[in-house]
């Protein structure tokens, strides 16, 4: 049988009286307290506590722990469950009694009603409504965070399955959100409580280790030494040791608790004035020299959240410590985040909203729970998008479809060809808006994305995955080039290619510090292994005592390609070679092939060895052209142009013809947009226009 407890209303009123007075402005809070008490009077929590204790505790958290004393916001906290839990109370009721501001906050906190689908989708819709409400009024988020914190503090009475579910949701949404808002005390407690419930055995084991670390003699000695040094320098200070709790050991990306972290403890130094921060840093640097390039000045350059302080990382006795030097006011602001401006009203509140929007970009980071840059960039915010199943996908503003696809899953990103947003079909570069429901369209094989695609993506995951894909594409071609070059070079020396399969090749690979033939081919393709040196080792190690030909001079090795991938090759701006030109030279590098015409003046000025370059040719019929092409025909009348196009090669599929001149002139310039299947077809088209004697301009879009 549930044991029921009581709630001391007079004592609560006494506590809240320190934050909200009995003035006309504050009366909305006291009226809301009476209203909430009547609404929840006969309701009880599973723990045996009267239900009214929960909304009262939420309001108290906002006042005591976040310094929020705005009467309307605290009133909304008291009323945030009334519409949801009391059938007779509606939004109109709240609006009538307490005004539109309180009603808007309460509505934002109220769960979705009249839903008949499955429970999982229902939960996603709940989140969507909360985020939509918070987009209109940020007070909604603050109330929900306080609500979640109190629920976690009293979660022990819930069944295990419910505890796990609430903990998982906290780790996915609410704790990262507290991080973004700069509410670091609340963030730490949300993580610690949620992790203890989510991973009870592992969390308990790790907590024992954390507790032991708190009393570590070496760490306590550091505090004593630091205090003594500052006292000797005449600096009044208070130094404490913060041992990171479970929150510091949570790997947000992989959703696991890790056993070891780089900086398990922080040294917090509080001083009287701003100038003392710098004096203290100089004093501490003498006894504990900082790791080079780790000093961060967030006083002169505050974080977007308004956080200020000096940071320095030190390696003491083989363990890394983070020193944080702040004044009392800086320390308080560090725990209140942007909420510090809430009670100032007017312009400060506008600034608060703007800063929140700027900080929302943090949810695009894979490391939003680490102590790296908690604030990503100014002028950007977070948008909330959803899968068709209702799963929340948080992205930075200006994110595109591909950002969404990669955030859902790496494999989905690599095979994404577009998306459906509502009834609209869009490409991978389409920008997403807050609230978009995105259905990703995929193909079976990975897509060969362009360089421009990476630039348009906003998330680190999308950009890094594209960079990895570009590297793999480049390495595949360069590996083939390396193998081809070695084969040709050995043939020129009269050395059979098969000798590299001899057992002694392992010694040659070891000499070049390589693990495999494939790696050797790649290093040849990027120009890291000197071909002349490799041939010398092969001749004297694998073909010793046998006659060979003389070293070739002046003749480039040749590679035959079947790709126009700009990730693999780039036409130099100086001579603009095309795959249809003869005598194209490719300089080998990690970035791929840099293409020049053989007679290019710039190429003649570049110093390189014969084996650093290859003659590049393309297999015309096997080299596909995926992109639409554009050709400009100059000073021609409509009749002659259309006659020329009517007898063009069949491979030329014209998609658009645009007149570039003005008025109704008989003669002008024309833009022809067309597709062509391969280089062979393009060569025929080029020959067709060359025979026409018309002037035209064409740059192959690779």
XYZ file of C-alpha atoms in Angstrom:
702
model
C 0.000 0.000 0.000
C 1.331 3.452 -0.937
C 2.364 5.570 2.043
C 1.055 9.088 1.566
C 2.963 12.111 2.783
C 1.925 15.720 3.197
C 3.164 18.963 1.699
C 3.835 21.971 3.932
C 2.274 24.807 1.957
C 3.019 27.565 4.527
C 6.702 26.608 4.543
C 6.751 26.636 0.732
C 5.161 30.090 0.646
C 7.809 31.332 3.043
C 10.589 30.037 0.778
C 9.085 31.452 -2.414
C 8.391 34.755 -0.662
C 12.117 35.402 -0.883
C 11.826 35.435 -4.680
C 8.336 36.789 -5.433
C 6.780 39.629 -3.457
C 3.109 40.350 -2.813
C 2.972 43.292 -5.243
C 0.427 43.557 -8.026
C 3.019 42.218 -10.483
C 3.836 39.241 -8.280
C 0.206 38.394 -7.543
C -0.059 36.185 -10.646
C 2.299 33.699 -8.980
C 0.369 33.527 -5.705
C -2.943 33.176 -7.549
C -1.422 30.367 -9.628
C -0.267 28.602 -6.453
C -3.816 28.571 -5.064
C -5.204 27.509 -8.445
C -2.685 24.640 -8.799
C -3.340 23.470 -5.235
C -7.064 23.220 -5.959
C -6.473 21.533 -9.358
C -4.092 18.862 -8.048
C -5.540 18.622 -4.548
C -6.712 15.019 -4.803
C -3.858 13.750 -7.003
C -0.914 11.692 -5.711
C 2.405 10.617 -7.163
C 3.585 7.015 -7.188
C 6.087 7.929 -4.462
C 3.217 8.788 -2.096
C 3.835 12.537 -2.318
C 0.895 14.834 -3.065
C 1.067 15.776 -6.759
C 1.139 19.496 -5.977
C 4.642 18.959 -4.610
C 5.933 18.411 -8.180
C 4.868 21.696 -9.855
C 5.834 23.573 -6.692
C 9.289 21.984 -6.816
C 9.662 22.905 -10.506
C 8.953 26.563 -9.704
C 11.376 26.410 -6.783
C 14.150 24.978 -8.997
C 13.689 27.865 -11.421
C 13.883 30.409 -8.614
C 16.586 28.902 -6.405
C 18.834 27.237 -8.948
C 18.367 29.442 -12.013
C 17.664 32.831 -10.357
C 14.444 33.169 -12.356
C 12.022 35.376 -10.428
C 9.694 36.409 -13.242
C 6.208 35.908 -11.666
C 4.520 34.843 -14.919
C 7.142 32.238 -15.681
C 7.029 30.836 -12.146
C 3.220 30.821 -12.367
C 3.449 28.826 -15.594
C 5.748 26.342 -13.824
C 3.091 25.841 -11.132
C 0.428 25.309 -13.789
C 2.405 23.337 -16.384
C 0.562 20.030 -15.729
C -2.943 21.324 -15.086
C -4.277 21.244 -18.657
C -2.798 17.796 -19.219
C -3.873 16.181 -15.949
C -7.126 17.947 -15.001
C -9.963 17.391 -17.440
C -11.939 20.497 -16.486
C -9.004 22.862 -17.137
C -8.268 24.018 -20.692
C -5.896 26.490 -22.298
C -8.757 28.965 -22.369
C -9.132 28.566 -18.609
C -5.468 29.380 -18.051
C -5.652 32.341 -20.425
C -8.750 33.711 -18.722
C -7.221 33.564 -15.236
C -3.543 34.274 -15.898
C -3.173 35.919 -19.312
C -1.711 34.965 -22.711
C 1.940 34.676 -21.611
C 1.271 32.071 -18.923
C -1.139 30.246 -21.226
C 1.462 30.086 -24.030
C 4.097 28.581 -21.722
C 1.657 26.050 -20.248
C 0.464 25.075 -23.734
C 4.063 24.530 -24.839
C 4.598 22.183 -21.888
C 1.345 20.278 -22.447
C 1.546 16.931 -24.195
C -0.197 16.102 -27.458
C -3.832 15.063 -26.987
C -6.353 13.215 -29.142
C -3.750 10.893 -30.656
C -4.715 7.324 -31.556
C -1.445 5.928 -32.981
C 1.271 3.808 -31.392
C 2.962 4.920 -28.177
C 6.406 5.445 -29.688
C 5.136 7.820 -32.355
C 3.070 9.549 -29.676
C 6.241 10.213 -27.681
C 7.913 11.731 -30.726
C 4.943 14.017 -31.261
C 5.217 15.081 -27.628
C 8.796 16.156 -28.241
C 7.822 17.940 -31.424
C 5.151 19.941 -29.628
C 7.540 20.870 -26.826
C 10.197 22.054 -29.255
C 7.651 23.947 -31.313
C 6.418 25.655 -28.150
C 9.980 26.492 -27.134
C 10.693 27.922 -30.576
C 7.961 30.470 -29.860
C 8.759 30.905 -26.151
C 12.067 29.844 -24.678
C 10.467 29.762 -21.217
C 8.968 26.421 -22.263
C 12.415 24.830 -22.417
C 13.442 26.168 -19.030
C 10.256 24.867 -17.403
C 10.719 21.483 -19.095
C 14.317 21.250 -17.881
C 13.282 22.028 -14.304
C 10.402 19.559 -14.696
C 12.752 16.829 -15.905
C 15.277 17.538 -13.142
C 12.664 17.115 -10.406
C 11.319 13.962 -12.063
C 14.816 12.469 -12.032
C 15.327 13.441 -8.398
C 12.203 11.475 -7.481
C 12.555 8.676 -10.038
C 13.434 5.889 -7.609
C 9.763 5.125 -6.942
C 9.114 4.327 -10.608
C 9.397 0.792 -12.054
C 12.741 -0.096 -13.673
C 11.407 0.030 -17.249
C 10.028 3.534 -16.695
C 13.295 4.669 -15.098
C 15.260 3.407 -18.099
C 12.951 5.143 -20.540
C 13.065 8.511 -18.781
C 16.833 8.255 -18.350
C 17.358 7.504 -22.055
C 15.165 10.428 -23.077
C 17.090 12.706 -20.722
C 20.410 11.653 -22.226
C 19.119 12.144 -25.771
C 17.306 15.469 -25.384
C 17.177 17.268 -22.039
C 20.746 16.981 -20.746
C 22.300 18.094 -24.074
C 19.803 20.960 -24.146
C 20.921 22.100 -20.673
C 24.477 22.055 -22.026
C 23.507 24.299 -24.914
C 21.780 26.782 -22.640
C 24.885 26.976 -20.472
C 23.029 25.615 -17.424
C 26.010 23.566 -16.329
C 24.945 22.725 -12.768
C 21.629 21.394 -14.041
C 23.340 19.697 -16.968
C 25.704 17.822 -14.641
C 22.913 16.670 -12.370
C 20.708 15.608 -15.291
C 23.531 13.503 -16.700
C 24.565 12.037 -13.355
C 21.042 10.980 -12.402
C 20.113 9.725 -15.866
C 23.340 7.733 -16.258
C 22.926 6.159 -12.822
C 19.492 4.885 -13.865
C 20.440 4.006 -17.440
C 23.601 2.084 -16.522
C 23.058 1.052 -12.862
C 25.844 -1.555 -12.572
C 28.459 0.193 -14.679
C 27.513 3.562 -13.209
C 27.832 2.302 -9.634
C 31.253 0.809 -10.342
C 32.432 4.023 -11.961
C 30.990 6.113 -9.127
C 33.102 4.197 -6.600
C 36.169 5.063 -8.662
C 35.089 8.737 -8.810
C 34.546 8.824 -5.031
C 38.018 7.421 -4.471
C 39.503 10.013 -6.804
C 37.893 12.829 -4.793
C 40.154 12.021 -1.856
C 43.280 11.346 -3.907
C 46.266 12.715 -1.877
C 48.055 13.911 -5.032
C 45.084 16.050 -6.074
C 44.612 17.445 -2.565
C 48.292 18.354 -2.484
C 47.838 20.345 -5.728
C 45.056 22.343 -4.072
C 47.208 23.031 -1.033
C 50.192 24.095 -3.155
C 48.041 26.368 -5.303
C 46.430 27.976 -2.252
C 49.827 28.562 -0.646
C 51.253 30.103 -3.842
C 48.341 32.521 -4.248
C 48.418 33.503 -0.562
C 52.151 34.203 -0.787
C 51.425 36.415 -3.838
C 48.847 38.351 -1.818
C 45.857 37.092 -3.784
C 42.740 36.283 -1.766
C 41.247 33.155 -3.264
C 39.125 30.099 -2.682
C 40.325 26.941 -4.396
C 38.249 23.785 -4.725
C 38.690 20.517 -6.525
C 35.904 19.366 -8.819
C 36.022 15.678 -9.627
C 33.931 14.997 -12.702
C 30.915 12.826 -12.055
C 29.346 10.277 -14.370
C 28.568 13.113 -16.781
C 32.243 13.479 -17.600
C 32.521 9.827 -18.622
C 29.570 9.724 -20.997
C 30.396 9.275 -24.676
C 27.432 11.021 -26.267
C 28.193 9.839 -29.784
C 28.363 6.141 -28.914
C 25.952 6.323 -25.963
C 28.257 4.511 -23.565
C 30.044 5.153 -20.284
C 33.809 5.059 -20.723
C 36.216 4.114 -17.945
C 38.961 6.661 -18.526
C 38.878 10.322 -19.558
C 41.659 12.774 -20.279
C 40.859 15.319 -17.544
C 38.993 13.664 -14.637
C 39.476 16.612 -12.260
C 39.259 20.395 -12.451
C 40.794 22.977 -10.131
C 38.365 25.858 -9.554
C 39.971 29.110 -8.438
C 37.726 31.961 -7.228
C 39.271 35.413 -6.795
C 37.929 38.841 -5.930
C 38.319 40.904 -9.070
C 38.783 40.499 -12.793
C 42.416 41.653 -12.680
C 43.138 39.049 -9.984
C 42.272 36.305 -12.487
C 45.269 37.198 -14.620
C 47.568 37.610 -11.628
C 46.467 34.223 -10.312
C 47.091 32.611 -13.705
C 50.631 33.981 -13.801
C 51.290 32.780 -10.254
C 49.957 29.274 -10.907
C 51.895 29.033 -14.169
C 55.091 29.237 -12.152
C 54.376 26.180 -10.012
C 52.323 24.254 -12.590
C 53.430 25.185 -16.140
C 50.513 24.872 -18.579
C 50.551 22.507 -21.529
C 51.564 24.628 -24.558
C 48.686 26.297 -26.404
C 46.056 25.297 -23.826
C 45.494 28.655 -22.120
C 42.073 30.046 -23.057
C 40.991 33.570 -22.177
C 37.204 33.623 -21.922
C 37.262 36.868 -19.939
C 38.427 39.067 -22.777
C 36.519 36.878 -25.235
C 33.436 35.477 -23.474
C 31.666 32.475 -24.916
C 28.321 33.226 -26.592
C 26.615 31.999 -23.420
C 28.310 34.856 -21.563
C 30.653 32.445 -19.783
C 33.844 34.085 -18.570
C 37.006 32.681 -17.031
C 40.599 31.726 -17.673
C 41.362 28.101 -18.547
C 44.729 26.373 -18.447
C 45.504 22.687 -18.758
C 48.434 21.228 -16.845
C 50.090 17.836 -16.756
C 50.938 17.160 -13.129
C 52.437 13.826 -12.198
C 51.309 12.264 -15.452
C 47.678 13.326 -15.000
C 45.972 16.243 -16.771
C 44.130 18.888 -14.777
C 42.035 21.807 -15.980
C 42.453 25.043 -13.993
C 39.468 27.421 -14.167
C 40.078 30.891 -12.740
C 37.042 33.130 -12.197
C 35.470 35.750 -9.968
C 32.392 34.913 -7.867
C 30.104 36.654 -10.352
C 31.715 34.819 -13.294
C 31.249 31.491 -11.497
C 27.589 32.211 -10.801
C 27.025 33.227 -14.416
C 28.720 30.015 -15.542
C 26.035 27.988 -13.808
C 23.124 30.171 -14.903
C 24.034 30.415 -18.572
C 21.937 32.852 -20.565
C 19.212 32.789 -17.918
C 21.191 35.488 -16.107
C 19.525 38.037 -18.417
C 16.013 36.723 -17.926
C 14.971 39.043 -15.117
C 16.422 42.155 -16.760
C 13.677 42.258 -19.402
C 13.587 44.608 -22.381
C 16.645 44.506 -24.585
C 18.326 41.943 -22.343
C 15.554 39.465 -23.022
C 15.874 40.055 -26.768
C 19.607 39.471 -26.403
C 18.882 36.319 -24.430
C 16.709 34.940 -27.228
C 19.296 35.834 -29.853
C 22.110 34.178 -27.918
C 20.036 31.029 -27.452
C 19.546 30.896 -31.206
C 23.265 31.354 -31.751
C 24.066 28.565 -29.325
C 21.618 26.091 -30.795
C 24.302 25.124 -33.292
C 25.906 23.059 -30.555
C 23.439 20.210 -31.178
C 25.165 19.720 -34.627
C 28.322 18.790 -32.820
C 29.096 15.177 -32.036
C 30.759 16.276 -28.837
C 28.086 18.418 -27.276
C 28.547 16.862 -23.834
C 32.310 17.175 -23.688
C 34.225 20.107 -22.269
C 35.381 21.190 -25.682
C 33.765 24.252 -27.216
C 30.297 24.178 -25.693
C 29.219 27.003 -27.915
C 29.787 26.399 -31.622
C 29.320 29.660 -33.519
C 27.482 32.955 -33.285
C 24.673 33.813 -35.620
C 23.516 30.222 -36.008
C 20.810 28.246 -34.283
C 19.424 24.752 -34.078
C 16.566 23.433 -36.163
C 14.487 20.399 -35.277
C 13.641 18.055 -38.090
C 11.973 14.674 -37.978
C 12.008 11.310 -39.665
C 8.669 10.021 -41.007
C 8.534 7.882 -37.832
C 8.693 10.994 -35.664
C 12.312 10.627 -34.517
C 13.913 13.958 -33.706
C 16.972 14.979 -35.733
C 18.665 18.146 -34.442
C 20.693 20.062 -37.017
C 22.382 23.461 -37.334
C 20.478 26.118 -39.228
C 21.090 26.067 -42.998
C 21.602 22.311 -42.903
C 20.785 20.471 -46.095
C 19.155 17.136 -46.832
C 22.538 15.403 -46.792
C 23.235 16.640 -43.250
C 19.962 15.006 -42.204
C 20.784 11.749 -43.993
C 24.232 11.441 -42.417
C 22.855 12.268 -38.978
C 20.313 9.451 -39.263
C 22.956 6.928 -40.352
C 26.280 7.008 -42.167
C 25.173 4.445 -44.749
C 22.014 6.446 -45.455
C 24.096 9.555 -46.063
C 26.418 7.841 -48.523
C 23.488 6.529 -50.599
C 21.249 9.633 -50.396
C 20.067 11.046 -53.744
C 17.423 13.440 -52.425
C 14.424 13.577 -50.133
C 10.698 14.070 -49.864
C 9.680 17.000 -47.648
C 5.935 16.717 -47.438
C 4.833 16.229 -51.047
C 7.881 18.019 -52.409
C 10.840 16.171 -53.931
C 14.150 17.963 -53.352
C 17.823 17.261 -54.044
C 20.599 16.620 -51.515
C 21.504 20.334 -51.405
C 18.031 21.538 -50.414
C 18.073 23.529 -47.169
C 15.897 22.234 -44.348
C 13.591 24.279 -42.168
C 12.518 23.884 -38.575
C 9.828 21.247 -38.261
C 10.458 19.584 -41.637
C 9.589 15.900 -41.842
C 12.207 14.418 -44.149
C 12.007 11.110 -45.998
C 15.421 10.287 -47.450
C 15.560 8.889 -50.994
C 18.386 6.419 -51.611
C 20.060 4.402 -54.316
C 21.667 0.977 -53.950
C 25.274 2.081 -54.431
C 27.189 4.917 -52.735
C 26.828 8.270 -54.506
C 29.905 10.048 -55.889
C 29.230 13.474 -54.406
C 30.899 16.670 -55.678
C 33.279 18.853 -53.713
C 30.590 21.562 -53.593
C 28.362 19.202 -51.664
C 30.809 19.123 -48.774
C 30.908 22.923 -48.646
C 27.109 23.135 -48.454
C 26.874 20.667 -45.560
C 26.815 22.191 -42.072
C 27.412 19.242 -39.747
C 30.818 17.874 -38.863
C 29.623 14.320 -39.460
C 28.513 14.992 -43.043
C 31.672 16.901 -43.879
C 34.003 14.328 -42.362
C 32.203 11.409 -44.019
C 32.350 13.140 -47.402
C 36.038 13.900 -46.897
C 36.619 10.228 -46.134
C 34.681 9.172 -49.242
C 36.654 11.642 -51.386
C 39.905 10.238 -50.028
C 38.879 6.642 -50.760
C 37.845 7.547 -54.316
C 41.102 9.349 -54.870
C 43.190 6.546 -53.375
C 41.508 3.923 -55.539
C 42.465 5.711 -58.760
C 45.923 6.673 -57.505
C 46.577 3.073 -56.457
C 45.732 1.912 -59.982
C 47.989 4.635 -61.388
C 50.825 3.570 -59.109
C 50.533 -0.062 -60.222
C 50.401 0.959 -63.890
C 53.423 3.237 -63.558
C 55.487 0.549 -61.841
C 54.522 -2.017 -64.452
C 55.594 0.301 -67.300
C 58.798 1.343 -65.600
C 59.839 -2.259 -64.954
C 59.082 -3.129 -68.571
C 61.365 -0.307 -69.704
C 64.156 -1.729 -67.579
C 63.438 -5.219 -68.889
C 62.444 -6.516 -65.443
C 59.399 -8.843 -65.362
C 56.538 -7.431 -63.261
C 56.048 -10.846 -61.673
C 59.251 -10.495 -59.642
C 57.453 -8.267 -57.139
C 55.547 -11.359 -56.035
C 58.803 -12.971 -54.832
C 59.331 -13.539 -51.126
C 62.117 -10.950 -51.044
C 59.582 -8.193 -51.844
C 58.684 -8.173 -48.148
C 62.155 -6.798 -47.378
C 61.723 -4.045 -49.965
C 58.336 -3.122 -48.512
C 59.915 -3.020 -45.061
C 62.682 -0.775 -46.414
C 60.039 1.717 -47.559
C 58.089 1.181 -44.284
C 55.071 -0.215 -46.103
C 52.845 -3.158 -45.238
C 51.522 -4.306 -48.596
C 51.859 -4.024 -52.367
C 48.607 -2.066 -52.482
C 50.051 0.508 -50.107
C 53.189 0.635 -52.268
C 51.091 1.321 -55.372
C 49.256 4.114 -53.550
C 52.482 5.738 -52.374
C 53.775 5.585 -55.957
C 50.509 7.129 -57.175
C 50.815 10.086 -54.808
C 54.524 10.498 -55.521
C 55.766 9.637 -52.017
C 57.884 6.659 -53.101
C 60.605 7.562 -55.600
C 60.205 5.324 -58.640
C 63.916 5.402 -59.436
C 64.809 4.270 -55.888
C 62.210 1.508 -55.962
C 63.463 0.166 -59.300
C 67.014 0.182 -57.919
C 65.913 -1.928 -54.924
C 63.964 -4.342 -57.161
C 66.863 -4.795 -59.591
C 69.386 -5.366 -56.826
C 67.139 -7.317 -54.507
C 64.848 -9.400 -56.685
C 66.598 -9.425 -60.078
C 70.236 -9.384 -59.056
C 72.826 -10.753 -61.491
C 70.509 -10.536 -64.506
C 70.957 -8.107 -67.393
C 68.612 -5.099 -67.511
C 68.070 -2.239 -69.910
C 69.392 1.267 -69.416
C 67.435 3.846 -67.462
C 64.781 5.479 -69.679
C 64.902 9.238 -70.136
C 62.355 11.813 -71.219
C 59.461 9.414 -71.730
C 56.501 9.710 -69.370
C 54.667 6.643 -68.169
C 51.105 6.584 -69.455
C 47.853 5.926 -67.620
C 44.502 5.216 -69.231
C 41.593 6.491 -67.154
C 37.857 5.888 -67.223
C 36.873 8.638 -64.779
C 36.374 12.395 -64.815
C 36.023 12.585 -61.028
C 37.114 16.083 -59.891
C 38.005 14.542 -56.545
C 40.749 12.611 -58.363
C 41.927 15.220 -60.865
C 41.897 18.944 -61.446
C 42.448 20.838 -64.689
C 44.950 23.623 -64.095
C 43.672 27.150 -64.667
C 46.756 28.114 -66.676
C 46.063 25.965 -69.743
C 42.662 24.363 -69.027
C 43.255 20.938 -70.571
C 40.317 18.669 -71.376
C 40.146 14.883 -71.734
C 39.751 15.409 -75.495
C 43.171 17.056 -75.777
C 46.273 15.150 -76.768
C 49.388 15.317 -74.633
C 47.781 15.909 -71.231
C 50.278 15.596 -68.383
C 49.241 14.763 -64.817
C 51.467 15.700 -61.866
C 51.177 13.191 -59.010
C 50.220 14.376 -55.509
C 48.159 13.420 -52.460
C 45.372 15.641 -53.783
C 45.240 13.660 -57.016
C 46.336 14.549 -60.531
C 47.033 18.147 -61.489
C 46.417 18.237 -65.249
C 48.353 20.404 -67.731
C 48.745 20.497 -71.479
C 52.164 19.218 -72.538
C 53.046 22.595 -74.055
C 51.824 24.590 -71.047
C 54.273 27.371 -70.153
C 53.502 27.018 -66.459
C 54.316 23.315 -66.602
C 57.711 24.101 -68.125
C 58.518 26.278 -65.107
C 57.602 23.584 -62.567
C 60.573 21.525 -61.385
C 59.715 17.838 -61.266
C 61.285 14.484 -62.094
C 60.064 12.348 -64.985
C 58.592 9.795 -62.575
C 56.628 12.536 -60.771
C 54.304 12.869 -63.761
C 52.322 10.678 -66.143
C 50.801 11.156 -69.559
C 47.039 10.908 -69.096
C 44.678 9.446 -71.665
C 41.052 8.485 -71.376
C 39.214 5.466 -72.696
C 36.583 7.448 -74.544
C 33.731 4.926 -74.676
C 34.258 3.765 -71.083
C 34.454 7.241 -69.544
C 30.922 8.287 -68.620
C 29.785 11.896 -68.392
C 27.165 12.241 -65.684
C 26.773 16.008 -65.599
C 24.834 18.159 -68.014
C 27.130 20.186 -70.279
C 26.956 23.723 -71.639
C 28.234 25.030 -74.982
C 28.173 28.668 -76.153
C 27.808 29.318 -79.904
C 28.657 32.900 -80.865
C 27.313 35.229 -83.546
C 24.906 32.893 -85.273
C 21.291 33.328 -86.358
C 18.492 31.104 -85.109
C 17.983 29.308 -88.436
C 21.582 28.237 -88.860
C 21.910 27.173 -85.215
C 18.837 24.960 -85.359
C 19.967 23.471 -88.660
C 23.329 22.655 -87.030
C 21.647 21.033 -84.032
C 19.282 19.030 -86.216
C 22.202 17.128 -87.748
C 24.261 16.901 -84.546
C 25.476 13.431 -83.396
C 22.764 11.289 -81.818
C 24.689 11.236 -78.538
C 23.869 14.933 -78.061
C 20.584 15.257 -76.151
C 19.695 18.967 -76.045
C 17.818 19.940 -72.870
C 17.667 23.725 -73.244
C 18.547 26.513 -75.688
C 18.914 30.068 -74.367
C 19.380 33.236 -76.468
C 21.983 35.405 -74.714
C 21.443 38.562 -76.767
C 18.929 41.352 -76.382
C 15.971 42.401 -78.474
C 15.135 40.692 -81.776
C 18.539 40.856 -83.427
C 19.010 38.356 -86.237
C 22.466 37.327 -85.018
C 23.639 36.664 -81.468
C 25.146 34.263 -78.920
C 23.355 31.111 -77.788
C 23.735 28.787 -74.811
C 23.143 25.103 -75.571
C 22.574 22.801 -72.587
C 22.848 19.104 -73.343
C 23.693 15.670 -72.010
C 26.067 13.158 -73.545
C 26.733 9.582 -72.359
C 30.526 9.444 -72.627
C 33.697 11.075 -73.897
C 33.364 9.314 -77.240
C 30.046 11.083 -77.850
C 31.519 14.378 -76.692
C 34.399 14.007 -79.133
C 31.898 13.540 -81.975
C 29.974 16.640 -80.859
C 33.168 18.670 -80.631
C 34.189 17.576 -84.132
C 30.713 18.438 -85.483
C 30.852 22.015 -84.203
C 34.498 22.415 -85.268
C 33.508 21.595 -88.869
C 30.760 24.231 -88.849
C 33.293 27.102 -88.905
C 31.218 28.833 -86.199
C 32.913 30.288 -83.149
C 32.017 28.422 -79.998
C 33.258 28.036 -76.433
C 33.114 24.848 -74.405
C 34.489 23.957 -70.954
C 33.870 20.413 -69.826
C 32.050 20.294 -66.488
C 33.618 17.263 -64.814
